[in-house]
Structure formats: structure tokens, C-alpha cells
PDB file of C-alpha atoms and ligand atoms in Angstrom:
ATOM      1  CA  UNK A  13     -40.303  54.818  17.435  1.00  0.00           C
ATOM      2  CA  UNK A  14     -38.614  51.374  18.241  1.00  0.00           C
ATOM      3  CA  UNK A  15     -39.520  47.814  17.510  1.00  0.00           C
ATOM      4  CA  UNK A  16     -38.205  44.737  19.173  1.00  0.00           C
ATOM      5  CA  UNK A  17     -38.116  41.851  16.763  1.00  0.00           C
ATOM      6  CA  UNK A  18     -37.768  38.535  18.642  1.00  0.00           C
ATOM      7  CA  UNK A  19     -36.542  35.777  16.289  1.00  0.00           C
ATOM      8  CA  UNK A  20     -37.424  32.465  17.282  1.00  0.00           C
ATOM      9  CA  UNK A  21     -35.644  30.487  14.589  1.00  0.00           C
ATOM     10  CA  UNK A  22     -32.677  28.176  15.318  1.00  0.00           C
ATOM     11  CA  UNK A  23     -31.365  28.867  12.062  1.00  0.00           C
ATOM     12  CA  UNK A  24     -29.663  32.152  11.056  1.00  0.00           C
ATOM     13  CA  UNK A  25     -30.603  33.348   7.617  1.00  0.00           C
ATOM     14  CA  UNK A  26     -33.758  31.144   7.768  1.00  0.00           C
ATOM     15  CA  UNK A  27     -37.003  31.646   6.511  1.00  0.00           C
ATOM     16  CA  UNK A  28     -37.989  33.583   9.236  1.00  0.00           C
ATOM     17  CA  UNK A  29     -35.405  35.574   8.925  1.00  0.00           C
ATOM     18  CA  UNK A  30     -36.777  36.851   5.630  1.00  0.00           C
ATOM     19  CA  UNK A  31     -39.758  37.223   7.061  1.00  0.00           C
ATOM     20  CA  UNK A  32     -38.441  39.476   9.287  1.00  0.00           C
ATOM     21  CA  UNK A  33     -35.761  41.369   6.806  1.00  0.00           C
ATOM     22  CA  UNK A  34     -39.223  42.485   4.408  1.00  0.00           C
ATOM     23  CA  UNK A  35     -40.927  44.041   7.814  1.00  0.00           C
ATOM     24  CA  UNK A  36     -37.180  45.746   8.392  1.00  0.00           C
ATOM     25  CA  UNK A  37     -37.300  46.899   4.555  1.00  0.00           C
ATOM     26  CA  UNK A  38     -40.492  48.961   5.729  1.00  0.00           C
ATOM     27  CA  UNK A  39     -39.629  49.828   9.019  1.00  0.00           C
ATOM     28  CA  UNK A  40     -36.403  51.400   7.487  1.00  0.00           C
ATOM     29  CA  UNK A  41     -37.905  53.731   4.648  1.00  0.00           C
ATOM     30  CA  UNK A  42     -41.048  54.614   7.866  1.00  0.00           C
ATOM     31  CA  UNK A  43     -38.270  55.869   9.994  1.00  0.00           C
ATOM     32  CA  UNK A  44     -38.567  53.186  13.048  1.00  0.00           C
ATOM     33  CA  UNK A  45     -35.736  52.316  14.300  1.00  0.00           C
ATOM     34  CA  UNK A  46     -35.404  48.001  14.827  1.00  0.00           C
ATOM     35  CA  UNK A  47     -33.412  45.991  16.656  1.00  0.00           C
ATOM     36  CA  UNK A  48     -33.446  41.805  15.868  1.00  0.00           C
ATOM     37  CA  UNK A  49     -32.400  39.244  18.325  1.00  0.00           C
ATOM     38  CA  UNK A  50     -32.242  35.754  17.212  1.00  0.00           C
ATOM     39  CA  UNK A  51     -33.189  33.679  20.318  1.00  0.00           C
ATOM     40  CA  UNK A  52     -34.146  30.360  18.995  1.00  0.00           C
ATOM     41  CA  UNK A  53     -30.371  28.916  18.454  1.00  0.00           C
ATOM     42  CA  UNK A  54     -29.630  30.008  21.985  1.00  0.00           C
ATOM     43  CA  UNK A  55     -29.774  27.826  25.362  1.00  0.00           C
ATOM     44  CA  UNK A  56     -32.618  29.587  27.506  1.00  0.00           C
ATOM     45  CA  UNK A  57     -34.091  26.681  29.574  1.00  0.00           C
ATOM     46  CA  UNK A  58     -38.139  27.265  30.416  1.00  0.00           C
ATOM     47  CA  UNK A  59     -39.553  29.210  34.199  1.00  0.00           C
ATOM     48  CA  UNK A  60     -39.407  27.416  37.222  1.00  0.00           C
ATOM     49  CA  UNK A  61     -41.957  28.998  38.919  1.00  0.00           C
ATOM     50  CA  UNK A  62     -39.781  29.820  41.468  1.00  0.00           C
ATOM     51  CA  UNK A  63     -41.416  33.389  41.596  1.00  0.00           C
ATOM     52  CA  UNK A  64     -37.916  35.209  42.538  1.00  0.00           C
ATOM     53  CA  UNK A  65     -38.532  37.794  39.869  1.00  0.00           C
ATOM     54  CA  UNK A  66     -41.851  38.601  42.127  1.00  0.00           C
ATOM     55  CA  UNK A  67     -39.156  40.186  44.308  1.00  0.00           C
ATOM     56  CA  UNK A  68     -35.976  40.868  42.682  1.00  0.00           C
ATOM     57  CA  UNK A  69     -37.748  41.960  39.189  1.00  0.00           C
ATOM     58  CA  UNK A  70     -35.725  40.166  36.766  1.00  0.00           C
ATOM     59  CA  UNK A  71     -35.333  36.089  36.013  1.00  0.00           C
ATOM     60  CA  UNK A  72     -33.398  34.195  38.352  1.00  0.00           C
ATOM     61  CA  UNK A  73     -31.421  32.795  35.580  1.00  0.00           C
ATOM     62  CA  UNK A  74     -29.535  35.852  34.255  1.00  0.00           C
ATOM     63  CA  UNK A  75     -29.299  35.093  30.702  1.00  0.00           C
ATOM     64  CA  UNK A  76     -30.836  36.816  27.395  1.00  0.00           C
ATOM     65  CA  UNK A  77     -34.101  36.863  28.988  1.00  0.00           C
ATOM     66  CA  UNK A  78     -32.574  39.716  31.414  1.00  0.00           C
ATOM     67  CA  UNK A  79     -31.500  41.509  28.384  1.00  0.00           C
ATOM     68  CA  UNK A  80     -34.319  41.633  26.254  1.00  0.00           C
ATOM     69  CA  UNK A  81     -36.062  42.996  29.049  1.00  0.00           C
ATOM     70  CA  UNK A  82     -34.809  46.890  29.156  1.00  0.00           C
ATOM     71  CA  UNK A  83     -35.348  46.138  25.101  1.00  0.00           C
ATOM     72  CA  UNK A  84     -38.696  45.187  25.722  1.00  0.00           C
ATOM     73  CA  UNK A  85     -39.459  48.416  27.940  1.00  0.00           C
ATOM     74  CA  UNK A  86     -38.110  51.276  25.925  1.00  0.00           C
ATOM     75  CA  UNK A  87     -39.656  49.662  22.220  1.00  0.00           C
ATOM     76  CA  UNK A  88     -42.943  51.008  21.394  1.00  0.00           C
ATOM     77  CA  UNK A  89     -43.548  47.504  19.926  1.00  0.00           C
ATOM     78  CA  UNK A  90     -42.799  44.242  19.599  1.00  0.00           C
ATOM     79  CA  UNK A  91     -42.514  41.365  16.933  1.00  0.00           C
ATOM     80  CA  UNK A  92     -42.216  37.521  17.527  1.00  0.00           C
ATOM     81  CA  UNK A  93     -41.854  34.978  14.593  1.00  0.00           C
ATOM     82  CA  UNK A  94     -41.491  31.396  14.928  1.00  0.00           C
ATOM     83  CA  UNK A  95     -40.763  28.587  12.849  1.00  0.00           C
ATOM     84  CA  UNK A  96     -43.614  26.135  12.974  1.00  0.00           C
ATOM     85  CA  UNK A  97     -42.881  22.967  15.155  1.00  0.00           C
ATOM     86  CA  UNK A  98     -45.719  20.344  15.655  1.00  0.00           C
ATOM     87  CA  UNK A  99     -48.423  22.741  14.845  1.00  0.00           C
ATOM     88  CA  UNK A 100     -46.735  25.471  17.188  1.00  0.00           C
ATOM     89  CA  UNK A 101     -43.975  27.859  18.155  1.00  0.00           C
ATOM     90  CA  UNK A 102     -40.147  26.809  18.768  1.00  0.00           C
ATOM     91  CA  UNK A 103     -40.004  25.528  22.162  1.00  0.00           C
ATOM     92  CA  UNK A 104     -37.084  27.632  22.689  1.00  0.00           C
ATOM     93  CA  UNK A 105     -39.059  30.364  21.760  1.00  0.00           C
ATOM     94  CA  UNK A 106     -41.441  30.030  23.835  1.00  0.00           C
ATOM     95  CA  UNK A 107     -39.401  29.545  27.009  1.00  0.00           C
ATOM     96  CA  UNK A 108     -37.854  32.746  26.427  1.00  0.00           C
ATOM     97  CA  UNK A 109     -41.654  34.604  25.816  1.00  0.00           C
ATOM     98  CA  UNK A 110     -42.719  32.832  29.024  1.00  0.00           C
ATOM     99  CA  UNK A 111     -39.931  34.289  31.153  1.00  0.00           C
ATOM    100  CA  UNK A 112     -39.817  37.563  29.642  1.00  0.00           C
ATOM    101  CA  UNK A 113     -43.697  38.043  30.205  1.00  0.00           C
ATOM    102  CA  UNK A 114     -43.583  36.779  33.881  1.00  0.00           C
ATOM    103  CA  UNK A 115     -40.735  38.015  35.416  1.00  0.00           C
ATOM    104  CA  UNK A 116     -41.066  41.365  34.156  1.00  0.00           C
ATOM    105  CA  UNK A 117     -43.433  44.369  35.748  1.00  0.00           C
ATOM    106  CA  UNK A 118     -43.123  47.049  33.430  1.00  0.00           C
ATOM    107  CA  UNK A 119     -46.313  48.591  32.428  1.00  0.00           C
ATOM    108  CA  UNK A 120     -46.608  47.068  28.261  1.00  0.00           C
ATOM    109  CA  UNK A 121     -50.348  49.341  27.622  1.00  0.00           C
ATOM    110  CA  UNK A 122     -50.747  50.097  24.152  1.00  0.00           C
ATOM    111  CA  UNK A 123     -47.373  49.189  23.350  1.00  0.00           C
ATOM    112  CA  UNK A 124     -47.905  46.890  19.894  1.00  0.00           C
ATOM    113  CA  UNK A 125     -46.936  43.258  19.405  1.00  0.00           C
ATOM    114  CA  UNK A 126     -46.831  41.436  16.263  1.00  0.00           C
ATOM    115  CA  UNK A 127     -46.323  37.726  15.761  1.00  0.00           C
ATOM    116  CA  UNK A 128     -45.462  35.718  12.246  1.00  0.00           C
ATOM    117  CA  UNK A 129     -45.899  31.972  12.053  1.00  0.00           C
ATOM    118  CA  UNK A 130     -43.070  30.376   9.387  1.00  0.00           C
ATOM    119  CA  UNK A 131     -43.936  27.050   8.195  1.00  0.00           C
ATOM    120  CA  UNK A 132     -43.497  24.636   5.567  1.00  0.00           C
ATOM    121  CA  UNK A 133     -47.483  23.899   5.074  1.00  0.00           C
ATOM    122  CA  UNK A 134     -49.575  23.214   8.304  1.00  0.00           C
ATOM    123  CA  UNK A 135     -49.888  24.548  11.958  1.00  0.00           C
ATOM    124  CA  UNK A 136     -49.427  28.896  11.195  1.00  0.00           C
ATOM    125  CA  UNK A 137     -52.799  29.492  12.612  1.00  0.00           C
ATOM    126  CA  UNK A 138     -52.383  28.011  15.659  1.00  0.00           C
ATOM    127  CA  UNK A 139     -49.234  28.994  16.498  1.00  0.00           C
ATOM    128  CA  UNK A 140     -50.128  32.994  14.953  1.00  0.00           C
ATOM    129  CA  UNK A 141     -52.804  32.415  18.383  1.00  0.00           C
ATOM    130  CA  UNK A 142     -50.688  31.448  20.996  1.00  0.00           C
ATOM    131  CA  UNK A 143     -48.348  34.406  19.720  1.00  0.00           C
ATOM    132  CA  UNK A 144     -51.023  36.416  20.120  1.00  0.00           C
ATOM    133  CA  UNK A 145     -51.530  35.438  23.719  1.00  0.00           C
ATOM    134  CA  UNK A 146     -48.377  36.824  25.028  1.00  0.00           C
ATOM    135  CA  UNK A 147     -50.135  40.635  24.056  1.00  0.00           C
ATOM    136  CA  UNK A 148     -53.336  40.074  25.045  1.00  0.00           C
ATOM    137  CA  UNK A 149     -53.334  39.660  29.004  1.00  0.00           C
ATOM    138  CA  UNK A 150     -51.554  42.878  29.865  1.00  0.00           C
ATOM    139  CA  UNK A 151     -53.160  45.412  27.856  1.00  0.00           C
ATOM    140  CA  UNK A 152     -51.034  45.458  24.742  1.00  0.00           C
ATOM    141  CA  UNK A 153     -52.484  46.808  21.214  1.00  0.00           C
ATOM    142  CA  UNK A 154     -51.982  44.050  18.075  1.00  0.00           C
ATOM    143  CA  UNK A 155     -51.576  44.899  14.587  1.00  0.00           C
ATOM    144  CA  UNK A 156     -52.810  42.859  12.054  1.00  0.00           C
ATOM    145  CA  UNK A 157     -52.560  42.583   8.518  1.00  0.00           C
ATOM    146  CA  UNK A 158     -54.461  41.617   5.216  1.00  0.00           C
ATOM    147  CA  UNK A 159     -54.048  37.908   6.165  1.00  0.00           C
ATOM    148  CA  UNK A 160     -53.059  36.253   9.077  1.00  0.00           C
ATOM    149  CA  UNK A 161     -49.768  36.228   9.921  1.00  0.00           C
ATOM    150  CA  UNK A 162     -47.893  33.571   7.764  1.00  0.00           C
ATOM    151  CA  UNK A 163     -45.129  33.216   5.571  1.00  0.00           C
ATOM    152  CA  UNK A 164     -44.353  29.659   3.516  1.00  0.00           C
ATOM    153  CA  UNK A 165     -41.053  27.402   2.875  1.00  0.00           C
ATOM    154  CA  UNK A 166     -39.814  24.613   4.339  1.00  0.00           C
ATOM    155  CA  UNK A 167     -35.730  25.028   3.069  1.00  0.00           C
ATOM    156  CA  UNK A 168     -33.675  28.035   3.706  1.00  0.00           C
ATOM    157  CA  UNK A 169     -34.262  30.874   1.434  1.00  0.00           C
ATOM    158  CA  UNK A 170     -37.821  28.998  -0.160  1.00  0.00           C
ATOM    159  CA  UNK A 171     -40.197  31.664   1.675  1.00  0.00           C
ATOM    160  CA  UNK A 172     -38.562  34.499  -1.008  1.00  0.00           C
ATOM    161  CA  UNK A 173     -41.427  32.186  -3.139  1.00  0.00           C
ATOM    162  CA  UNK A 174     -44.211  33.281  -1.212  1.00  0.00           C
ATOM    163  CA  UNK A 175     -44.781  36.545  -2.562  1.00  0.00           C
ATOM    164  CA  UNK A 176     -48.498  36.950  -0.700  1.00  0.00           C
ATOM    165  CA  UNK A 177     -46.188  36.051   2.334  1.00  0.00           C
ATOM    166  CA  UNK A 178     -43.711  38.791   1.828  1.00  0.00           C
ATOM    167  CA  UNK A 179     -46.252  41.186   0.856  1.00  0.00           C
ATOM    168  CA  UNK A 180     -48.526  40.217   4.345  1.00  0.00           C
ATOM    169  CA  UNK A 181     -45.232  41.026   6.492  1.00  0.00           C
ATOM    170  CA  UNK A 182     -44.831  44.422   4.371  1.00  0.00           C
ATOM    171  CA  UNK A 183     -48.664  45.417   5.283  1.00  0.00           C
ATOM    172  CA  UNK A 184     -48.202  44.191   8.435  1.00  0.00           C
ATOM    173  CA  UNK A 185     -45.132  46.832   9.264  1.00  0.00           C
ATOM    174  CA  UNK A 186     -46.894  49.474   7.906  1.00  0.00           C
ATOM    175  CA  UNK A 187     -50.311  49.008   9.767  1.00  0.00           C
ATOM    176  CA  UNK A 188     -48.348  48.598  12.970  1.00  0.00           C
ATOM    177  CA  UNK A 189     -45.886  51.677  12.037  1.00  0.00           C
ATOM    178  CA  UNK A 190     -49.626  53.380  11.543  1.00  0.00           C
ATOM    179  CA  UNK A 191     -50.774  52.355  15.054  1.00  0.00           C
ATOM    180  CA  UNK A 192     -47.890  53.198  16.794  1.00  0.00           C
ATOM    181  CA  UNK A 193     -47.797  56.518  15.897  1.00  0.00           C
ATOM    182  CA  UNK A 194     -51.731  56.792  16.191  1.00  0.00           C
ATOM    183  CA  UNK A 195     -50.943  55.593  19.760  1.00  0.00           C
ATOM    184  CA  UNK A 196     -48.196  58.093  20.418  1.00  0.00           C
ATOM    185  CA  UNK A 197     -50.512  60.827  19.282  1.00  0.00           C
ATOM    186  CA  UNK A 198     -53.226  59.288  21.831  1.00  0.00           C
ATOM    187  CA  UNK A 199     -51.506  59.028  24.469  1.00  0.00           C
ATOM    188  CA  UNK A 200     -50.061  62.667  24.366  1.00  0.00           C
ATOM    189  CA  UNK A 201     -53.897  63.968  23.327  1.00  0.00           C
ATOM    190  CA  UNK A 202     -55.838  61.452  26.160  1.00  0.00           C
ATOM    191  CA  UNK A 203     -53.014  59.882  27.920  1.00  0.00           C
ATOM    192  CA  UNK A 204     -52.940  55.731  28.692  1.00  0.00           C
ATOM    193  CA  UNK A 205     -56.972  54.875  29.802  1.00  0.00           C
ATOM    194  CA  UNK A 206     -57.374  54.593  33.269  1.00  0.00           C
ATOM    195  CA  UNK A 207     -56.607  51.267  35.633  1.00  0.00           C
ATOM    196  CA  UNK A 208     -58.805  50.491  38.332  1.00  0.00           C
ATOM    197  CA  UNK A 209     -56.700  48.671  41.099  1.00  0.00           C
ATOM    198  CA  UNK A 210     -55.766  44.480  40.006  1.00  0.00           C
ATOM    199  CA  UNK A 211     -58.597  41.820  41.409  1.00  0.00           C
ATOM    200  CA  UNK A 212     -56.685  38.380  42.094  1.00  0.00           C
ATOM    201  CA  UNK A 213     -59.155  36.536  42.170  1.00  0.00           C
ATOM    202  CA  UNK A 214     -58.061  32.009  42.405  1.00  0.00           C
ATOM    203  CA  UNK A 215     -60.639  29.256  41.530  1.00  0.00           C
ATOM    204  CA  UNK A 216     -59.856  26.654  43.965  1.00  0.00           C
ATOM    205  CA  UNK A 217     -62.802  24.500  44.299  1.00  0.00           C
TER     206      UNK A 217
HETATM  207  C1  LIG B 524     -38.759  19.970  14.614  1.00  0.00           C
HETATM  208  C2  LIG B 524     -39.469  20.572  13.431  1.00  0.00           C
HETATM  209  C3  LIG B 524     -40.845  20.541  13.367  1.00  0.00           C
HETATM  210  C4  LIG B 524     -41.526  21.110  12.295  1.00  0.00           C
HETATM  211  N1  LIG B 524     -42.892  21.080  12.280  1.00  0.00           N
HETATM  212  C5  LIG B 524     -43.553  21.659  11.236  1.00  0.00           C
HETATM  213  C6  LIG B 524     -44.981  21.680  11.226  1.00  0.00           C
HETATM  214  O1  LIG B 524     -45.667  21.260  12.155  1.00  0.00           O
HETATM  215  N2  LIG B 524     -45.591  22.216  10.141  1.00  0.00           N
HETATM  216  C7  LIG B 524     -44.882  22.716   9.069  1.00  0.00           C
HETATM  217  O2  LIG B 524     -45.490  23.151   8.110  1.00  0.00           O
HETATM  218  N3  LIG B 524     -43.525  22.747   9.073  1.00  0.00           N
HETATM  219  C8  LIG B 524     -42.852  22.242  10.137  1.00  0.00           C
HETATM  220  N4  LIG B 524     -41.471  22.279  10.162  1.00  0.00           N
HETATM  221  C9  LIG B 524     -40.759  22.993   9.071  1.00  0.00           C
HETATM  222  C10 LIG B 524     -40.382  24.450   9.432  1.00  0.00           C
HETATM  223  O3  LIG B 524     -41.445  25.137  10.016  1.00  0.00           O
HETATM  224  C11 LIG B 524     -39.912  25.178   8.186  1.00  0.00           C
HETATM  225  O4  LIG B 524     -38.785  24.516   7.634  1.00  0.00           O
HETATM  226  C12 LIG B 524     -39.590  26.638   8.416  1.00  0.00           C
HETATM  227  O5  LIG B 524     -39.315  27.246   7.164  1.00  0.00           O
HETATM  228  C13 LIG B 524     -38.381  26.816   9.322  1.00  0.00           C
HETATM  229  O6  LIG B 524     -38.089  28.197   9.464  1.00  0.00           O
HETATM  230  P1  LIG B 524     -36.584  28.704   9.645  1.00  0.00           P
HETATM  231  O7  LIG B 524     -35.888  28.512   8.324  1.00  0.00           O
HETATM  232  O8  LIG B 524     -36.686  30.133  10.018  1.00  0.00           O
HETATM  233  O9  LIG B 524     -35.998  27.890  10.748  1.00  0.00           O
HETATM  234  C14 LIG B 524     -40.777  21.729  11.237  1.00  0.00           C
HETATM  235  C15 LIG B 524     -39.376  21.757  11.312  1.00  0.00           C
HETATM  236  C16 LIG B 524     -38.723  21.192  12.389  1.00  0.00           C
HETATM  237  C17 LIG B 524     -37.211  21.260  12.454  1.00  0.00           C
END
């Protein structure tokens, strides 16, 4: 078992960071292997709609979008955590999720996402949904835990305060370790549920 852990923070050792380190902690003593990328102190400009990657199947600009990608494929799941900005995830961030989704064709079914919201009081909700979104369009599984998604501190190293916080991320890793194994044991017992061929269908007027 793999997980992807997408780190949307501009600053290393942040307080997403230790957000992410208490899933690791878990992932670690469950045996699933992780691999972190920090993405939100790197330059990764937002899609052009240029729909290149319709043909060639990777992003025009060849930066660390193209290599999450192969990342992406071979994990059996995948965790993004943002800081909170205005009420929402990095912008950085979020140019890097909107290239990755679209330019990419791989099947993602029942693979598992995850997404964390890090803020210093307001906007985790909101941006814990539009996380969410990147999952739910293209027939990926999402584990939850015994909260939403949040973790609270607005300096480096505060969220190690916010001990419901730590201990959502902890439940979180385990329910998702739990449901990607359930899913591996599906899919070799059913196999992935059927597709019926894509309907495109465009509201113009
Ligand atoms: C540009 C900017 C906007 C922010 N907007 C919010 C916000 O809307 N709500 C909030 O609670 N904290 C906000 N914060 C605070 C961060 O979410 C908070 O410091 C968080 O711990 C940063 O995580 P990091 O240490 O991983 O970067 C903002 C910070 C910055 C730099």
C-alpha cells in the first residue's frame, strides 16, 4: 500500500507539516509506505486550457505536475493539506491539483483521497470541500474521520496544541489505511464495478 501526501504549504516544517508527520506516525507502524511532496513553496503557474494533455497525456508545462503524476498512479491513495488562505486552499496548491486532475487519464476508481484544512481559526470547512472535490468527479473513495478534517495554529509549530487536531489526522490514517485494504480485498473478490461508456453531454443554451 502507498499514499501520496501532497503538501500545499509554502512553509517547510509548518503546521501542516505536522499535520501531515502524525498521519505518517500511523501510516508507519500500519505498514503503508508514504511519500510527501511539498508543493506549495514551489513555482507551478495555474492550466491554460490549452487542452495539449488531451493529446500528449501529460501538462504542457513539464514541471512537478508531470512528476507527481506516475506518483499519483501507482499510490493506492492520496492526501492533500492546505494552509487556509481567505477561507480556502493555497492558490499554489490548487494550481497544481487542477493540472494534475486534468491533464491526467489514468483510471483513479476506488483509489482513496484525503484532504486536511490548516488554519489559524476560520475558513477549514470550506476549504476541507473544495478538497474534497478533486475525489469526487472521477470515482475516487474518501476517508473520513471523527471530525472534519482540521488541524489549528496560526505560527509554526502552534498546531502540536491542538491535540483533537492531531488525534483527527491519527483516526483519519487509520480509517483510510482500513479502506484501502478493504478496497484491495474488493477489488481482488468483485473486481472495480462496472463503467458504462462516458455521456458528454454540454449545456449551451
Ligand atoms: C495569505 C494568508 C491568508 C490566510 N488566511 C487565513 C484564513 O482565511 N483563515 C485562517 O484561519 N488563517 C489564515 N491564515 C493563517 C494560516 O492558515 C495559518 O498560519 C496556518 O497555520 C499556516 O499553515 P503552515 O504553517 O503549514 O503554512 C492565512 C495565512 C496567510 C499567509
Amino acid at each position: 500500500m502507498k499514499v501520496l501526501i501532497i503538501n500545499g504549504s509554502p512553509r517547510v516544517g509548518g503546521n501542516t507539516s505536522i499535520a501531515i508527520n502524525e498521519m505518517v506516525k500511523v501510516f508507519d507502524s500500519e505498514g503503508v509506505e508514504t511519500e510527501v511532496v511539498q508543493v506549495g513553496n514551489k513555482d507551478i503557474r495555474g492550466c491554460i486550457a490549452c487542452s495539449s494533455c488531451k493529446t500528449s497525456g501529460k501538462c504542457v508545462f513539464d514541471d512537478i505536475v508531470n512528476e507527481l503524476a506516475p506518483k499519483f498512479e501507482a499510490a493506492d491513495g492520496l492526501v492533500v493539506a492546505s494552509p487556509v488562505y481567505y477561507a480556502a486552499a493555497n492558490g499554489t496548491l490548487v494550481s497544481c491539483l487542477d493540472r494534475l486532475f486534468y491533464s491526467t487519464g489514468f483510471d483513479r476508481t476506488m483509489k482513496v483521497g484525503a484532504s486536511i484544512a490548516v488554519a489559524r481559526r476560520g475558513g477549514c470547512s470550506a476549504t476541507f470541500d473544495q478538497l474534497n472535490k478533486y475525489f469526487m468527479n472521477c470515482g475516487m473513495a474518501v476517508a473520513t474521520s471523527q471530525y472534519w478534517n482540521s488541524v489549528h495554529g496560526r505560527d509554526k509549530g502552534e498546531a502540536e496544541q491542538d491535540l483533537e487536531g492531531l488525534q483527527t489526522m491519527r483516526t483519519l490514517a487509520r480509517n483510510m489505511t482500513f479502506l484501502m485494504k478493504s478496497i484491495a480485498l474488493g477489488k481482488e473478490k468483485y473486481g472495480l464495478p462496472e463503467t458504462e461508456e462516458r455521456q458528454w453531454t454540454h449545456f449551451i443554451g
